[in-house]
Coordinates of C-alpha atoms in Angstrom, one line a residue:
M1 CA 4.8 -8.5 32.3
P2 CA 2.3 -11.3 32.2
D3 CA 3.1 -14.4 30.2
R4 CA 2.4 -14.0 26.5
T5 CA -0.1 -16.9 26.5
D6 CA -2.0 -15.2 29.2
L7 CA -2.4 -11.8 27.4
N8 CA -5.8 -11.2 26.4
R9 CA -6.5 -8.8 23.6
R10 CA -7.2 -5.8 25.8
T11 CA -4.0 -6.4 27.8
F12 CA -2.0 -6.6 24.6
I13 CA -3.3 -3.3 23.3
Q14 CA -2.9 -1.6 26.6
T15 CA 0.7 -2.8 27.0
T16 CA 1.7 -2.0 23.5
A17 CA 0.1 1.5 23.5
A18 CA 1.8 2.2 26.9
A19 CA 5.2 1.0 25.7
I20 CA 5.0 3.1 22.5
A21 CA 3.8 6.2 24.5
G22 CA 6.6 5.8 26.9
G23 CA 9.3 5.2 24.3
S24 CA 10.3 1.8 25.4
L25 CA 9.8 0.4 21.9
L26 CA 11.4 3.3 20.1
A27 CA 15.0 4.5 20.0
L28 CA 14.1 7.5 17.9
D29 CA 12.8 10.9 19.0
S30 CA 10.5 13.1 16.9
T31 CA 12.0 16.3 15.6
P32 CA 10.0 19.5 16.4
G33 CA 9.1 19.7 12.7
T34 CA 7.7 16.2 12.8
Q35 CA 5.7 16.9 16.0
A36 CA 4.3 20.0 14.2
A37 CA 3.3 18.0 11.2
V38 CA 1.5 15.4 13.4
A39 CA -0.3 18.1 15.3
A40 CA -1.5 19.6 11.9
S41 CA -3.0 16.2 11.0
H42 CA -5.3 16.1 14.0
R43 CA -8.4 17.2 12.3
G44 CA -12.0 17.1 13.3
G45 CA -14.0 14.7 11.2
S46 CA -17.1 14.7 9.0
R47 CA -19.0 11.9 7.3
P48 CA -19.1 10.6 4.7
I49 CA -15.4 10.7 4.0
V50 CA -13.0 8.9 1.6
I51 CA -9.2 8.9 2.0
S52 CA -6.6 7.2 -0.2
S53 CA -3.0 7.3 -1.2
M54 CA -2.1 10.1 -3.5
N55 CA -2.9 8.3 -6.7
G56 CA -6.5 8.2 -5.6
H57 CA -6.8 11.9 -6.6
N58 CA -5.6 11.3 -10.2
R59 CA -8.3 11.4 -12.9
P60 CA -7.2 9.1 -15.6
K61 CA -7.6 10.1 -19.3
G62 CA -11.1 9.7 -20.4
R63 CA -12.5 9.1 -17.0
P64 CA -15.0 11.6 -15.4
A65 CA -13.9 10.9 -11.9
S66 CA -11.0 10.0 -9.7
C67 CA -11.0 7.1 -7.3
I68 CA -12.0 9.3 -4.3
E69 CA -14.6 11.1 -6.3
E70 CA -16.1 7.9 -7.6
A71 CA -16.2 6.4 -4.1
M72 CA -17.8 9.5 -2.6
A73 CA -20.5 9.5 -5.3
I74 CA -21.5 6.0 -4.4
L75 CA -21.5 6.8 -0.6
K76 CA -23.8 9.8 -1.2
S77 CA -26.2 7.7 -3.2
G78 CA -26.5 5.3 -0.3
G79 CA -24.2 2.6 -1.6
D80 CA -22.2 0.3 0.6
P81 CA -18.8 1.6 1.6
L82 CA -17.0 -1.4 0.4
D83 CA -18.7 -1.2 -3.0
A84 CA -17.7 2.5 -3.0
V85 CA -14.0 2.0 -2.4
I86 CA -13.7 -1.0 -4.8
A87 CA -15.4 1.1 -7.6
G88 CA -12.9 3.8 -6.8
V89 CA -9.8 1.7 -7.0
N90 CA -11.1 0.0 -10.1
I91 CA -10.4 3.3 -11.9
V92 CA -6.8 3.1 -11.0
E93 CA -6.5 -0.6 -11.7
D94 CA -7.9 0.1 -15.2
D95 CA -5.6 3.0 -15.8
P96 CA -2.6 1.8 -18.0
D97 CA -0.6 5.0 -17.0
D98 CA -0.5 3.9 -13.3
T99 CA 2.4 1.5 -13.3
S100 CA 1.8 0.4 -9.6
V101 CA -1.7 -1.1 -9.9
G102 CA -3.6 -3.4 -12.3
L103 CA -3.3 -3.0 -16.0
G104 CA 0.2 -1.6 -16.9
G105 CA 1.6 -2.5 -13.5
L106 CA 5.4 -3.2 -13.4
P107 CA 6.1 -6.8 -13.6
N108 CA 8.1 -9.4 -11.7
E109 CA 11.7 -10.3 -12.8
D110 CA 10.3 -12.6 -15.4
G111 CA 8.2 -9.9 -17.1
V112 CA 4.9 -11.1 -15.7
V113 CA 2.5 -8.8 -13.8
E114 CA 1.4 -10.3 -10.5
L115 CA -1.3 -8.5 -8.6
D116 CA -2.4 -8.5 -4.9
S117 CA -5.4 -7.1 -3.2
S118 CA -7.3 -7.2 0.1
V119 CA -10.8 -5.9 1.1
M120 CA -12.4 -5.5 4.5
H121 CA -16.1 -4.8 5.3
G122 CA -16.7 -3.2 8.7
P123 CA -20.4 -4.0 9.1
T124 CA -20.0 -7.7 8.6
R125 CA -16.4 -7.9 10.0
K126 CA -15.4 -10.0 7.0
A127 CA -12.4 -9.9 4.8
G128 CA -11.1 -11.3 1.5
A129 CA -7.8 -11.2 -0.4
V130 CA -5.9 -12.6 -3.4
A131 CA -2.1 -12.7 -4.0
A132 CA 0.2 -13.4 -6.9
L133 CA -2.8 -13.2 -9.2
R134 CA -1.8 -13.2 -12.9
G135 CA -3.9 -12.0 -15.9
I136 CA -6.8 -10.4 -14.1
R137 CA -6.7 -6.6 -14.0
N138 CA -9.1 -6.1 -11.1
P139 CA -7.9 -8.1 -8.2
S140 CA -10.0 -6.0 -5.7
K141 CA -13.1 -7.4 -7.3
V142 CA -11.8 -11.0 -6.9
A143 CA -10.9 -10.3 -3.4
K144 CA -14.4 -9.3 -2.6
L145 CA -15.6 -12.5 -4.1
V146 CA -13.2 -14.4 -1.9
M147 CA -14.9 -12.6 1.0
T148 CA -18.5 -13.1 -0.1
R149 CA -18.5 -16.5 -1.9
T150 CA -16.0 -18.6 0.1
D151 CA -15.2 -19.7 3.6
H152 CA -11.6 -18.4 3.1
V153 CA -9.9 -15.1 3.5
L154 CA -6.9 -15.5 1.2
I155 CA -6.4 -17.4 -2.2
V156 CA -3.1 -17.1 -4.0
G157 CA -1.4 -17.9 -7.3
E158 CA -2.9 -20.4 -9.7
G159 CA -5.8 -21.1 -7.3
A160 CA -6.7 -17.4 -7.3
L161 CA -6.6 -17.3 -11.1
R162 CA -8.9 -20.5 -11.3
F163 CA -11.3 -18.8 -8.8
A164 CA -11.4 -15.7 -10.9
R165 CA -12.0 -17.7 -14.1
A166 CA -14.9 -19.6 -12.4
H167 CA -16.5 -16.2 -11.7
G168 CA -16.3 -15.1 -15.3
F169 CA -13.2 -12.8 -15.2
K170 CA -11.3 -12.8 -18.5
E171 CA -7.6 -13.2 -18.7
E172 CA -5.5 -10.6 -20.5
D173 CA -1.9 -9.6 -20.8
L174 CA -1.5 -6.8 -18.3
L175 CA 1.8 -5.6 -19.7
T176 CA 1.4 -2.4 -21.6
E177 CA 4.1 -1.3 -24.1
E178 CA 5.3 1.3 -21.5
S179 CA 5.6 -1.3 -18.6
R180 CA 7.2 -3.8 -21.1
R181 CA 9.8 -1.2 -22.0
E182 CA 10.5 -0.4 -18.4
W183 CA 11.0 -4.1 -17.6
L184 CA 13.4 -4.4 -20.6
K185 CA 15.4 -1.4 -19.4
W186 CA 15.8 -3.2 -15.9
R187 CA 16.8 -6.5 -17.6
E188 CA 19.4 -4.7 -19.7
S189 CA 20.7 -2.4 -17.1
H190 CA 20.6 -4.1 -13.7
S191 CA 23.6 -6.4 -14.0
D192 CA 27.0 -6.7 -15.8
N193 CA 27.0 -10.4 -15.5
D194 CA 24.2 -11.5 -17.9
D195 CA 23.7 -11.5 -21.7
W196 CA 21.1 -8.8 -21.8
L197 CA 22.4 -5.7 -23.6
S198 CA 21.0 -2.3 -23.4
P199 CA 20.7 -0.1 -26.6
E200 CA 23.7 1.8 -25.3
S201 CA 26.0 -1.2 -25.0
D202 CA 29.0 -1.6 -27.3
T203 CA 27.9 -4.4 -29.5
Q204 CA 31.3 -4.3 -31.4
T205 CA 33.4 -5.0 -28.4
G206 CA 30.8 -7.0 -26.4
S207 CA 31.1 -4.5 -23.5
H208 CA 28.2 -4.8 -21.1
A209 CA 29.3 -1.9 -18.9
V210 CA 28.0 0.9 -21.0
G211 CA 24.6 2.1 -19.8
R212 CA 24.7 -0.1 -16.7
R213 CA 23.6 1.3 -13.4
R214 CA 22.3 0.2 -10.1
W215 CA 18.6 -0.2 -10.5
R216 CA 16.2 1.0 -7.8
H217 CA 13.1 -1.1 -7.4
T218 CA 9.8 0.9 -7.1
Y219 CA 6.9 0.4 -4.8
G220 CA 3.4 1.4 -5.6
T221 CA -0.1 0.7 -4.4
I222 CA -3.4 2.3 -3.9
N223 CA -5.1 2.1 -0.5
C224 CA -8.6 3.5 -0.2
C225 CA -10.9 3.6 3.0
A226 CA -14.2 5.2 3.5
V227 CA -16.8 6.0 6.3
N228 CA -20.4 6.5 5.3
S229 CA -22.8 8.8 6.9
N230 CA -23.9 6.1 9.3
G231 CA -20.4 5.4 10.5
D232 CA -19.9 2.1 8.7
I233 CA -16.4 1.6 7.4
A234 CA -14.6 -0.4 4.6
G235 CA -11.3 -0.5 3.0
V236 CA -9.3 -1.9 0.1
T237 CA -5.7 -2.1 -0.9
T238 CA -4.6 -3.2 -4.3
T239 CA -1.2 -3.3 -6.0
S240 CA 1.2 -4.8 -8.6
G241 CA 3.7 -4.9 -5.8
L242 CA 7.4 -4.4 -5.9
S243 CA 8.7 -3.9 -9.4
Y244 CA 10.9 -6.8 -10.8
K245 CA 10.3 -8.9 -7.7
I246 CA 11.1 -12.6 -7.4
P247 CA 8.1 -14.4 -8.9
G248 CA 5.6 -15.2 -6.2
R249 CA 6.7 -12.5 -3.8
V250 CA 3.8 -11.2 -1.8
G251 CA 4.0 -7.9 0.1
D252 CA 1.7 -6.5 2.7
S253 CA -1.2 -5.4 0.5
P254 CA -3.2 -8.7 0.6
I255 CA -2.4 -9.5 4.2
I256 CA -5.1 -8.5 6.7
G257 CA -3.6 -6.5 9.5
A258 CA -0.5 -5.4 7.5
G259 CA -1.6 -3.6 4.2
L260 CA -5.2 -3.1 5.4
Y261 CA -7.3 -3.3 8.6
V262 CA -10.8 -2.3 9.4
D263 CA -12.8 -2.3 12.7
N264 CA -16.3 -0.9 12.4
D265 CA -16.1 0.2 15.9
V266 CA -12.9 2.2 15.6
G267 CA -11.7 3.0 12.1
A268 CA -9.6 1.8 9.2
A269 CA -5.8 1.9 8.2
G270 CA -3.8 1.0 5.1
S271 CA -0.4 1.5 3.7
T272 CA 1.7 1.9 0.6
G273 CA 5.5 1.5 0.3
R274 CA 7.9 -1.1 1.5
G275 CA 5.6 -4.1 2.2
E276 CA 8.1 -6.2 4.1
A277 CA 8.3 -3.4 6.7
N278 CA 4.6 -3.5 7.2
L279 CA 4.5 -7.3 7.3
Q280 CA 7.1 -7.4 10.1
N281 CA 5.1 -4.9 12.2
C282 CA 1.4 -5.7 11.5
S283 CA 1.3 -1.9 10.9
S284 CA -2.4 -1.3 9.8
F285 CA -3.7 -3.5 12.7
L286 CA -1.6 -1.5 15.2
V287 CA -2.7 1.8 13.9
V288 CA -6.3 0.9 14.4
E289 CA -5.6 -0.5 17.9
L290 CA -3.8 2.7 18.8
M291 CA -6.8 4.6 17.6
R292 CA -8.9 2.4 19.8
S293 CA -6.8 3.4 22.8
G294 CA -7.4 7.0 22.1
K295 CA -4.8 8.2 19.6
S296 CA -5.9 10.3 16.7
P297 CA -5.4 8.8 13.2
G298 CA -2.4 11.1 12.6
E299 CA -0.9 10.2 16.0
A300 CA -1.5 6.5 15.5
C301 CA 0.2 6.5 12.1
M302 CA 3.2 8.4 13.4
E303 CA 3.7 6.2 16.4
V304 CA 3.7 3.1 14.1
M305 CA 6.1 4.8 11.7
K306 CA 8.5 5.3 14.6
R307 CA 8.3 1.7 15.6
I308 CA 9.0 0.6 12.1
A309 CA 12.0 2.9 11.8
D310 CA 13.4 1.7 15.1
R311 CA 13.0 -2.0 14.1
T312 CA 14.6 -1.6 10.7
E313 CA 17.5 -4.0 10.1
P314 CA 21.0 -2.7 9.7
R315 CA 21.3 -3.6 5.9
L316 CA 18.2 -1.4 5.1
R317 CA 19.6 1.7 6.9
G318 CA 21.4 4.6 5.2
K319 CA 24.5 6.4 6.2
Q320 CA 22.8 8.2 9.2
G321 CA 21.2 4.9 10.4
R322 CA 17.7 5.8 9.1
P323 CA 15.6 3.5 7.0
A324 CA 16.6 3.7 3.3
F325 CA 13.1 3.1 2.0
N326 CA 9.8 4.9 2.1
L327 CA 6.5 4.0 3.6
R328 CA 3.2 5.7 4.2
L329 CA 0.3 4.9 6.5
Y330 CA -3.2 6.2 6.1
A331 CA -6.0 6.2 8.7
V332 CA -9.6 7.3 9.1
A333 CA -11.7 7.0 12.4
K334 CA -15.3 6.2 12.7
D335 CA -16.1 9.8 13.4
G336 CA -14.6 10.9 10.1
S337 CA -11.2 12.3 11.5
Y338 CA -8.2 11.2 9.5
G339 CA -4.4 11.4 9.2
S340 CA -1.4 10.1 7.4
A341 CA 2.4 9.6 8.1
S342 CA 5.3 9.1 5.7
M343 CA 8.7 7.8 6.6
W344 CA 10.3 10.6 4.6
S345 CA 9.2 14.1 3.4
G346 CA 9.1 14.9 -0.3
P347 CA 6.7 15.6 -3.1
R348 CA 5.1 12.2 -2.8
A349 CA 4.4 12.6 0.9
Q350 CA 0.8 13.4 0.3
F351 CA -2.5 11.6 0.4
A352 CA -6.0 12.2 -1.0
V353 CA -9.2 13.2 0.9
N354 CA -12.7 13.7 -0.1
D355 CA -15.3 15.0 2.3
E356 CA -17.6 17.9 2.8
K357 CA -14.8 20.2 1.7
G358 CA -14.4 18.3 -1.6
A359 CA -11.7 16.2 -3.2
R360 CA -8.1 17.3 -2.6
V361 CA -4.6 16.3 -1.8
E362 CA -3.1 17.0 1.6
P363 CA 0.4 16.6 3.0
C364 CA 1.4 13.6 5.2
A365 CA 3.1 14.1 8.5
F366 CA 6.7 12.7 8.0
L367 CA 9.3 11.2 10.4
F368 CA 12.5 12.3 8.5
E369 CA 13.5 15.1 6.2
S370 CA 14.4 13.6 2.8
D371 CA 17.6 14.3 1.0
G372 CA 16.3 12.6 -2.2
T373 CA 18.3 9.4 -1.8
E374 CA 15.6 7.1 -0.4
V375 CA 13.7 4.7 -2.5
D376 CA 10.2 5.9 -2.9

């Protein structure tokens, strides 16, 4: 193996792809069912095409189109693929019923909604992102402005908010009554050692135990990528992040190469689920590079999923030694072929597609059969 400092980009990609293919990076074997699922995801492509996480297929109340429908309409009208996917995810960011993105997103542990987003534009090879942005419901729009109006890629926290204000964005309270209620339930129920009481607590005896339970944090995001009829590619990932997180926590969504990566010569990839796992493995970048080396989008997603599972630290593994969290990867190639992989099976192991066959939801390939105990 050459010294790391001497590895050029091509050598790194060839070495990594060969190691994954040979199993030297992985201690896990695919089950026959998993292999069949991956094989089923090797589809021929057509352009234009839009893919997204499953929530991109939802049509919010009062809206005439879903995320993937809106994005496709813009592509068909000749619009830029980045404008298309941003307009698509804005529908989800504006939807108060989606508690994983934008308005109505579940807050941090202090009850404040903090949003993250990244965008990449294949034709110009540029990117922009914001993280820990408060009070602005469309972080994807701000991320695009970071890309087009600054010499930076990532702006965070108070700086991101000042930047958004400077460009005319209006601040608002992003907590809906529903997300506020969910946060209060968490505050009242996640610990026996504080002074927050749930409505079921015994206020006469002062008992905090009634109604207490171990609270499961939730992940949620939307990733959306598109290829236009000319083969130009763009992508966006936007999220309110891990529910009830430590204030200032940033996951993979605004990190280029983790929650999103686009290469106009190859394709695009994005993710939803446990952001820390993607951050530790540069997952979206690796998916695209495996596609560059010849893997189909579905194969690339599954190879990276195996790598993540193999590298999961012991405290995050369940009784059988498998990751006790969920994660999904989505990928589309320049030719319009596409695929997705989930760590676990289950009703949420699906993704959204819109191409010449229309808008629909398709199943993800999956690495492990779920028993329902994993955090989704």
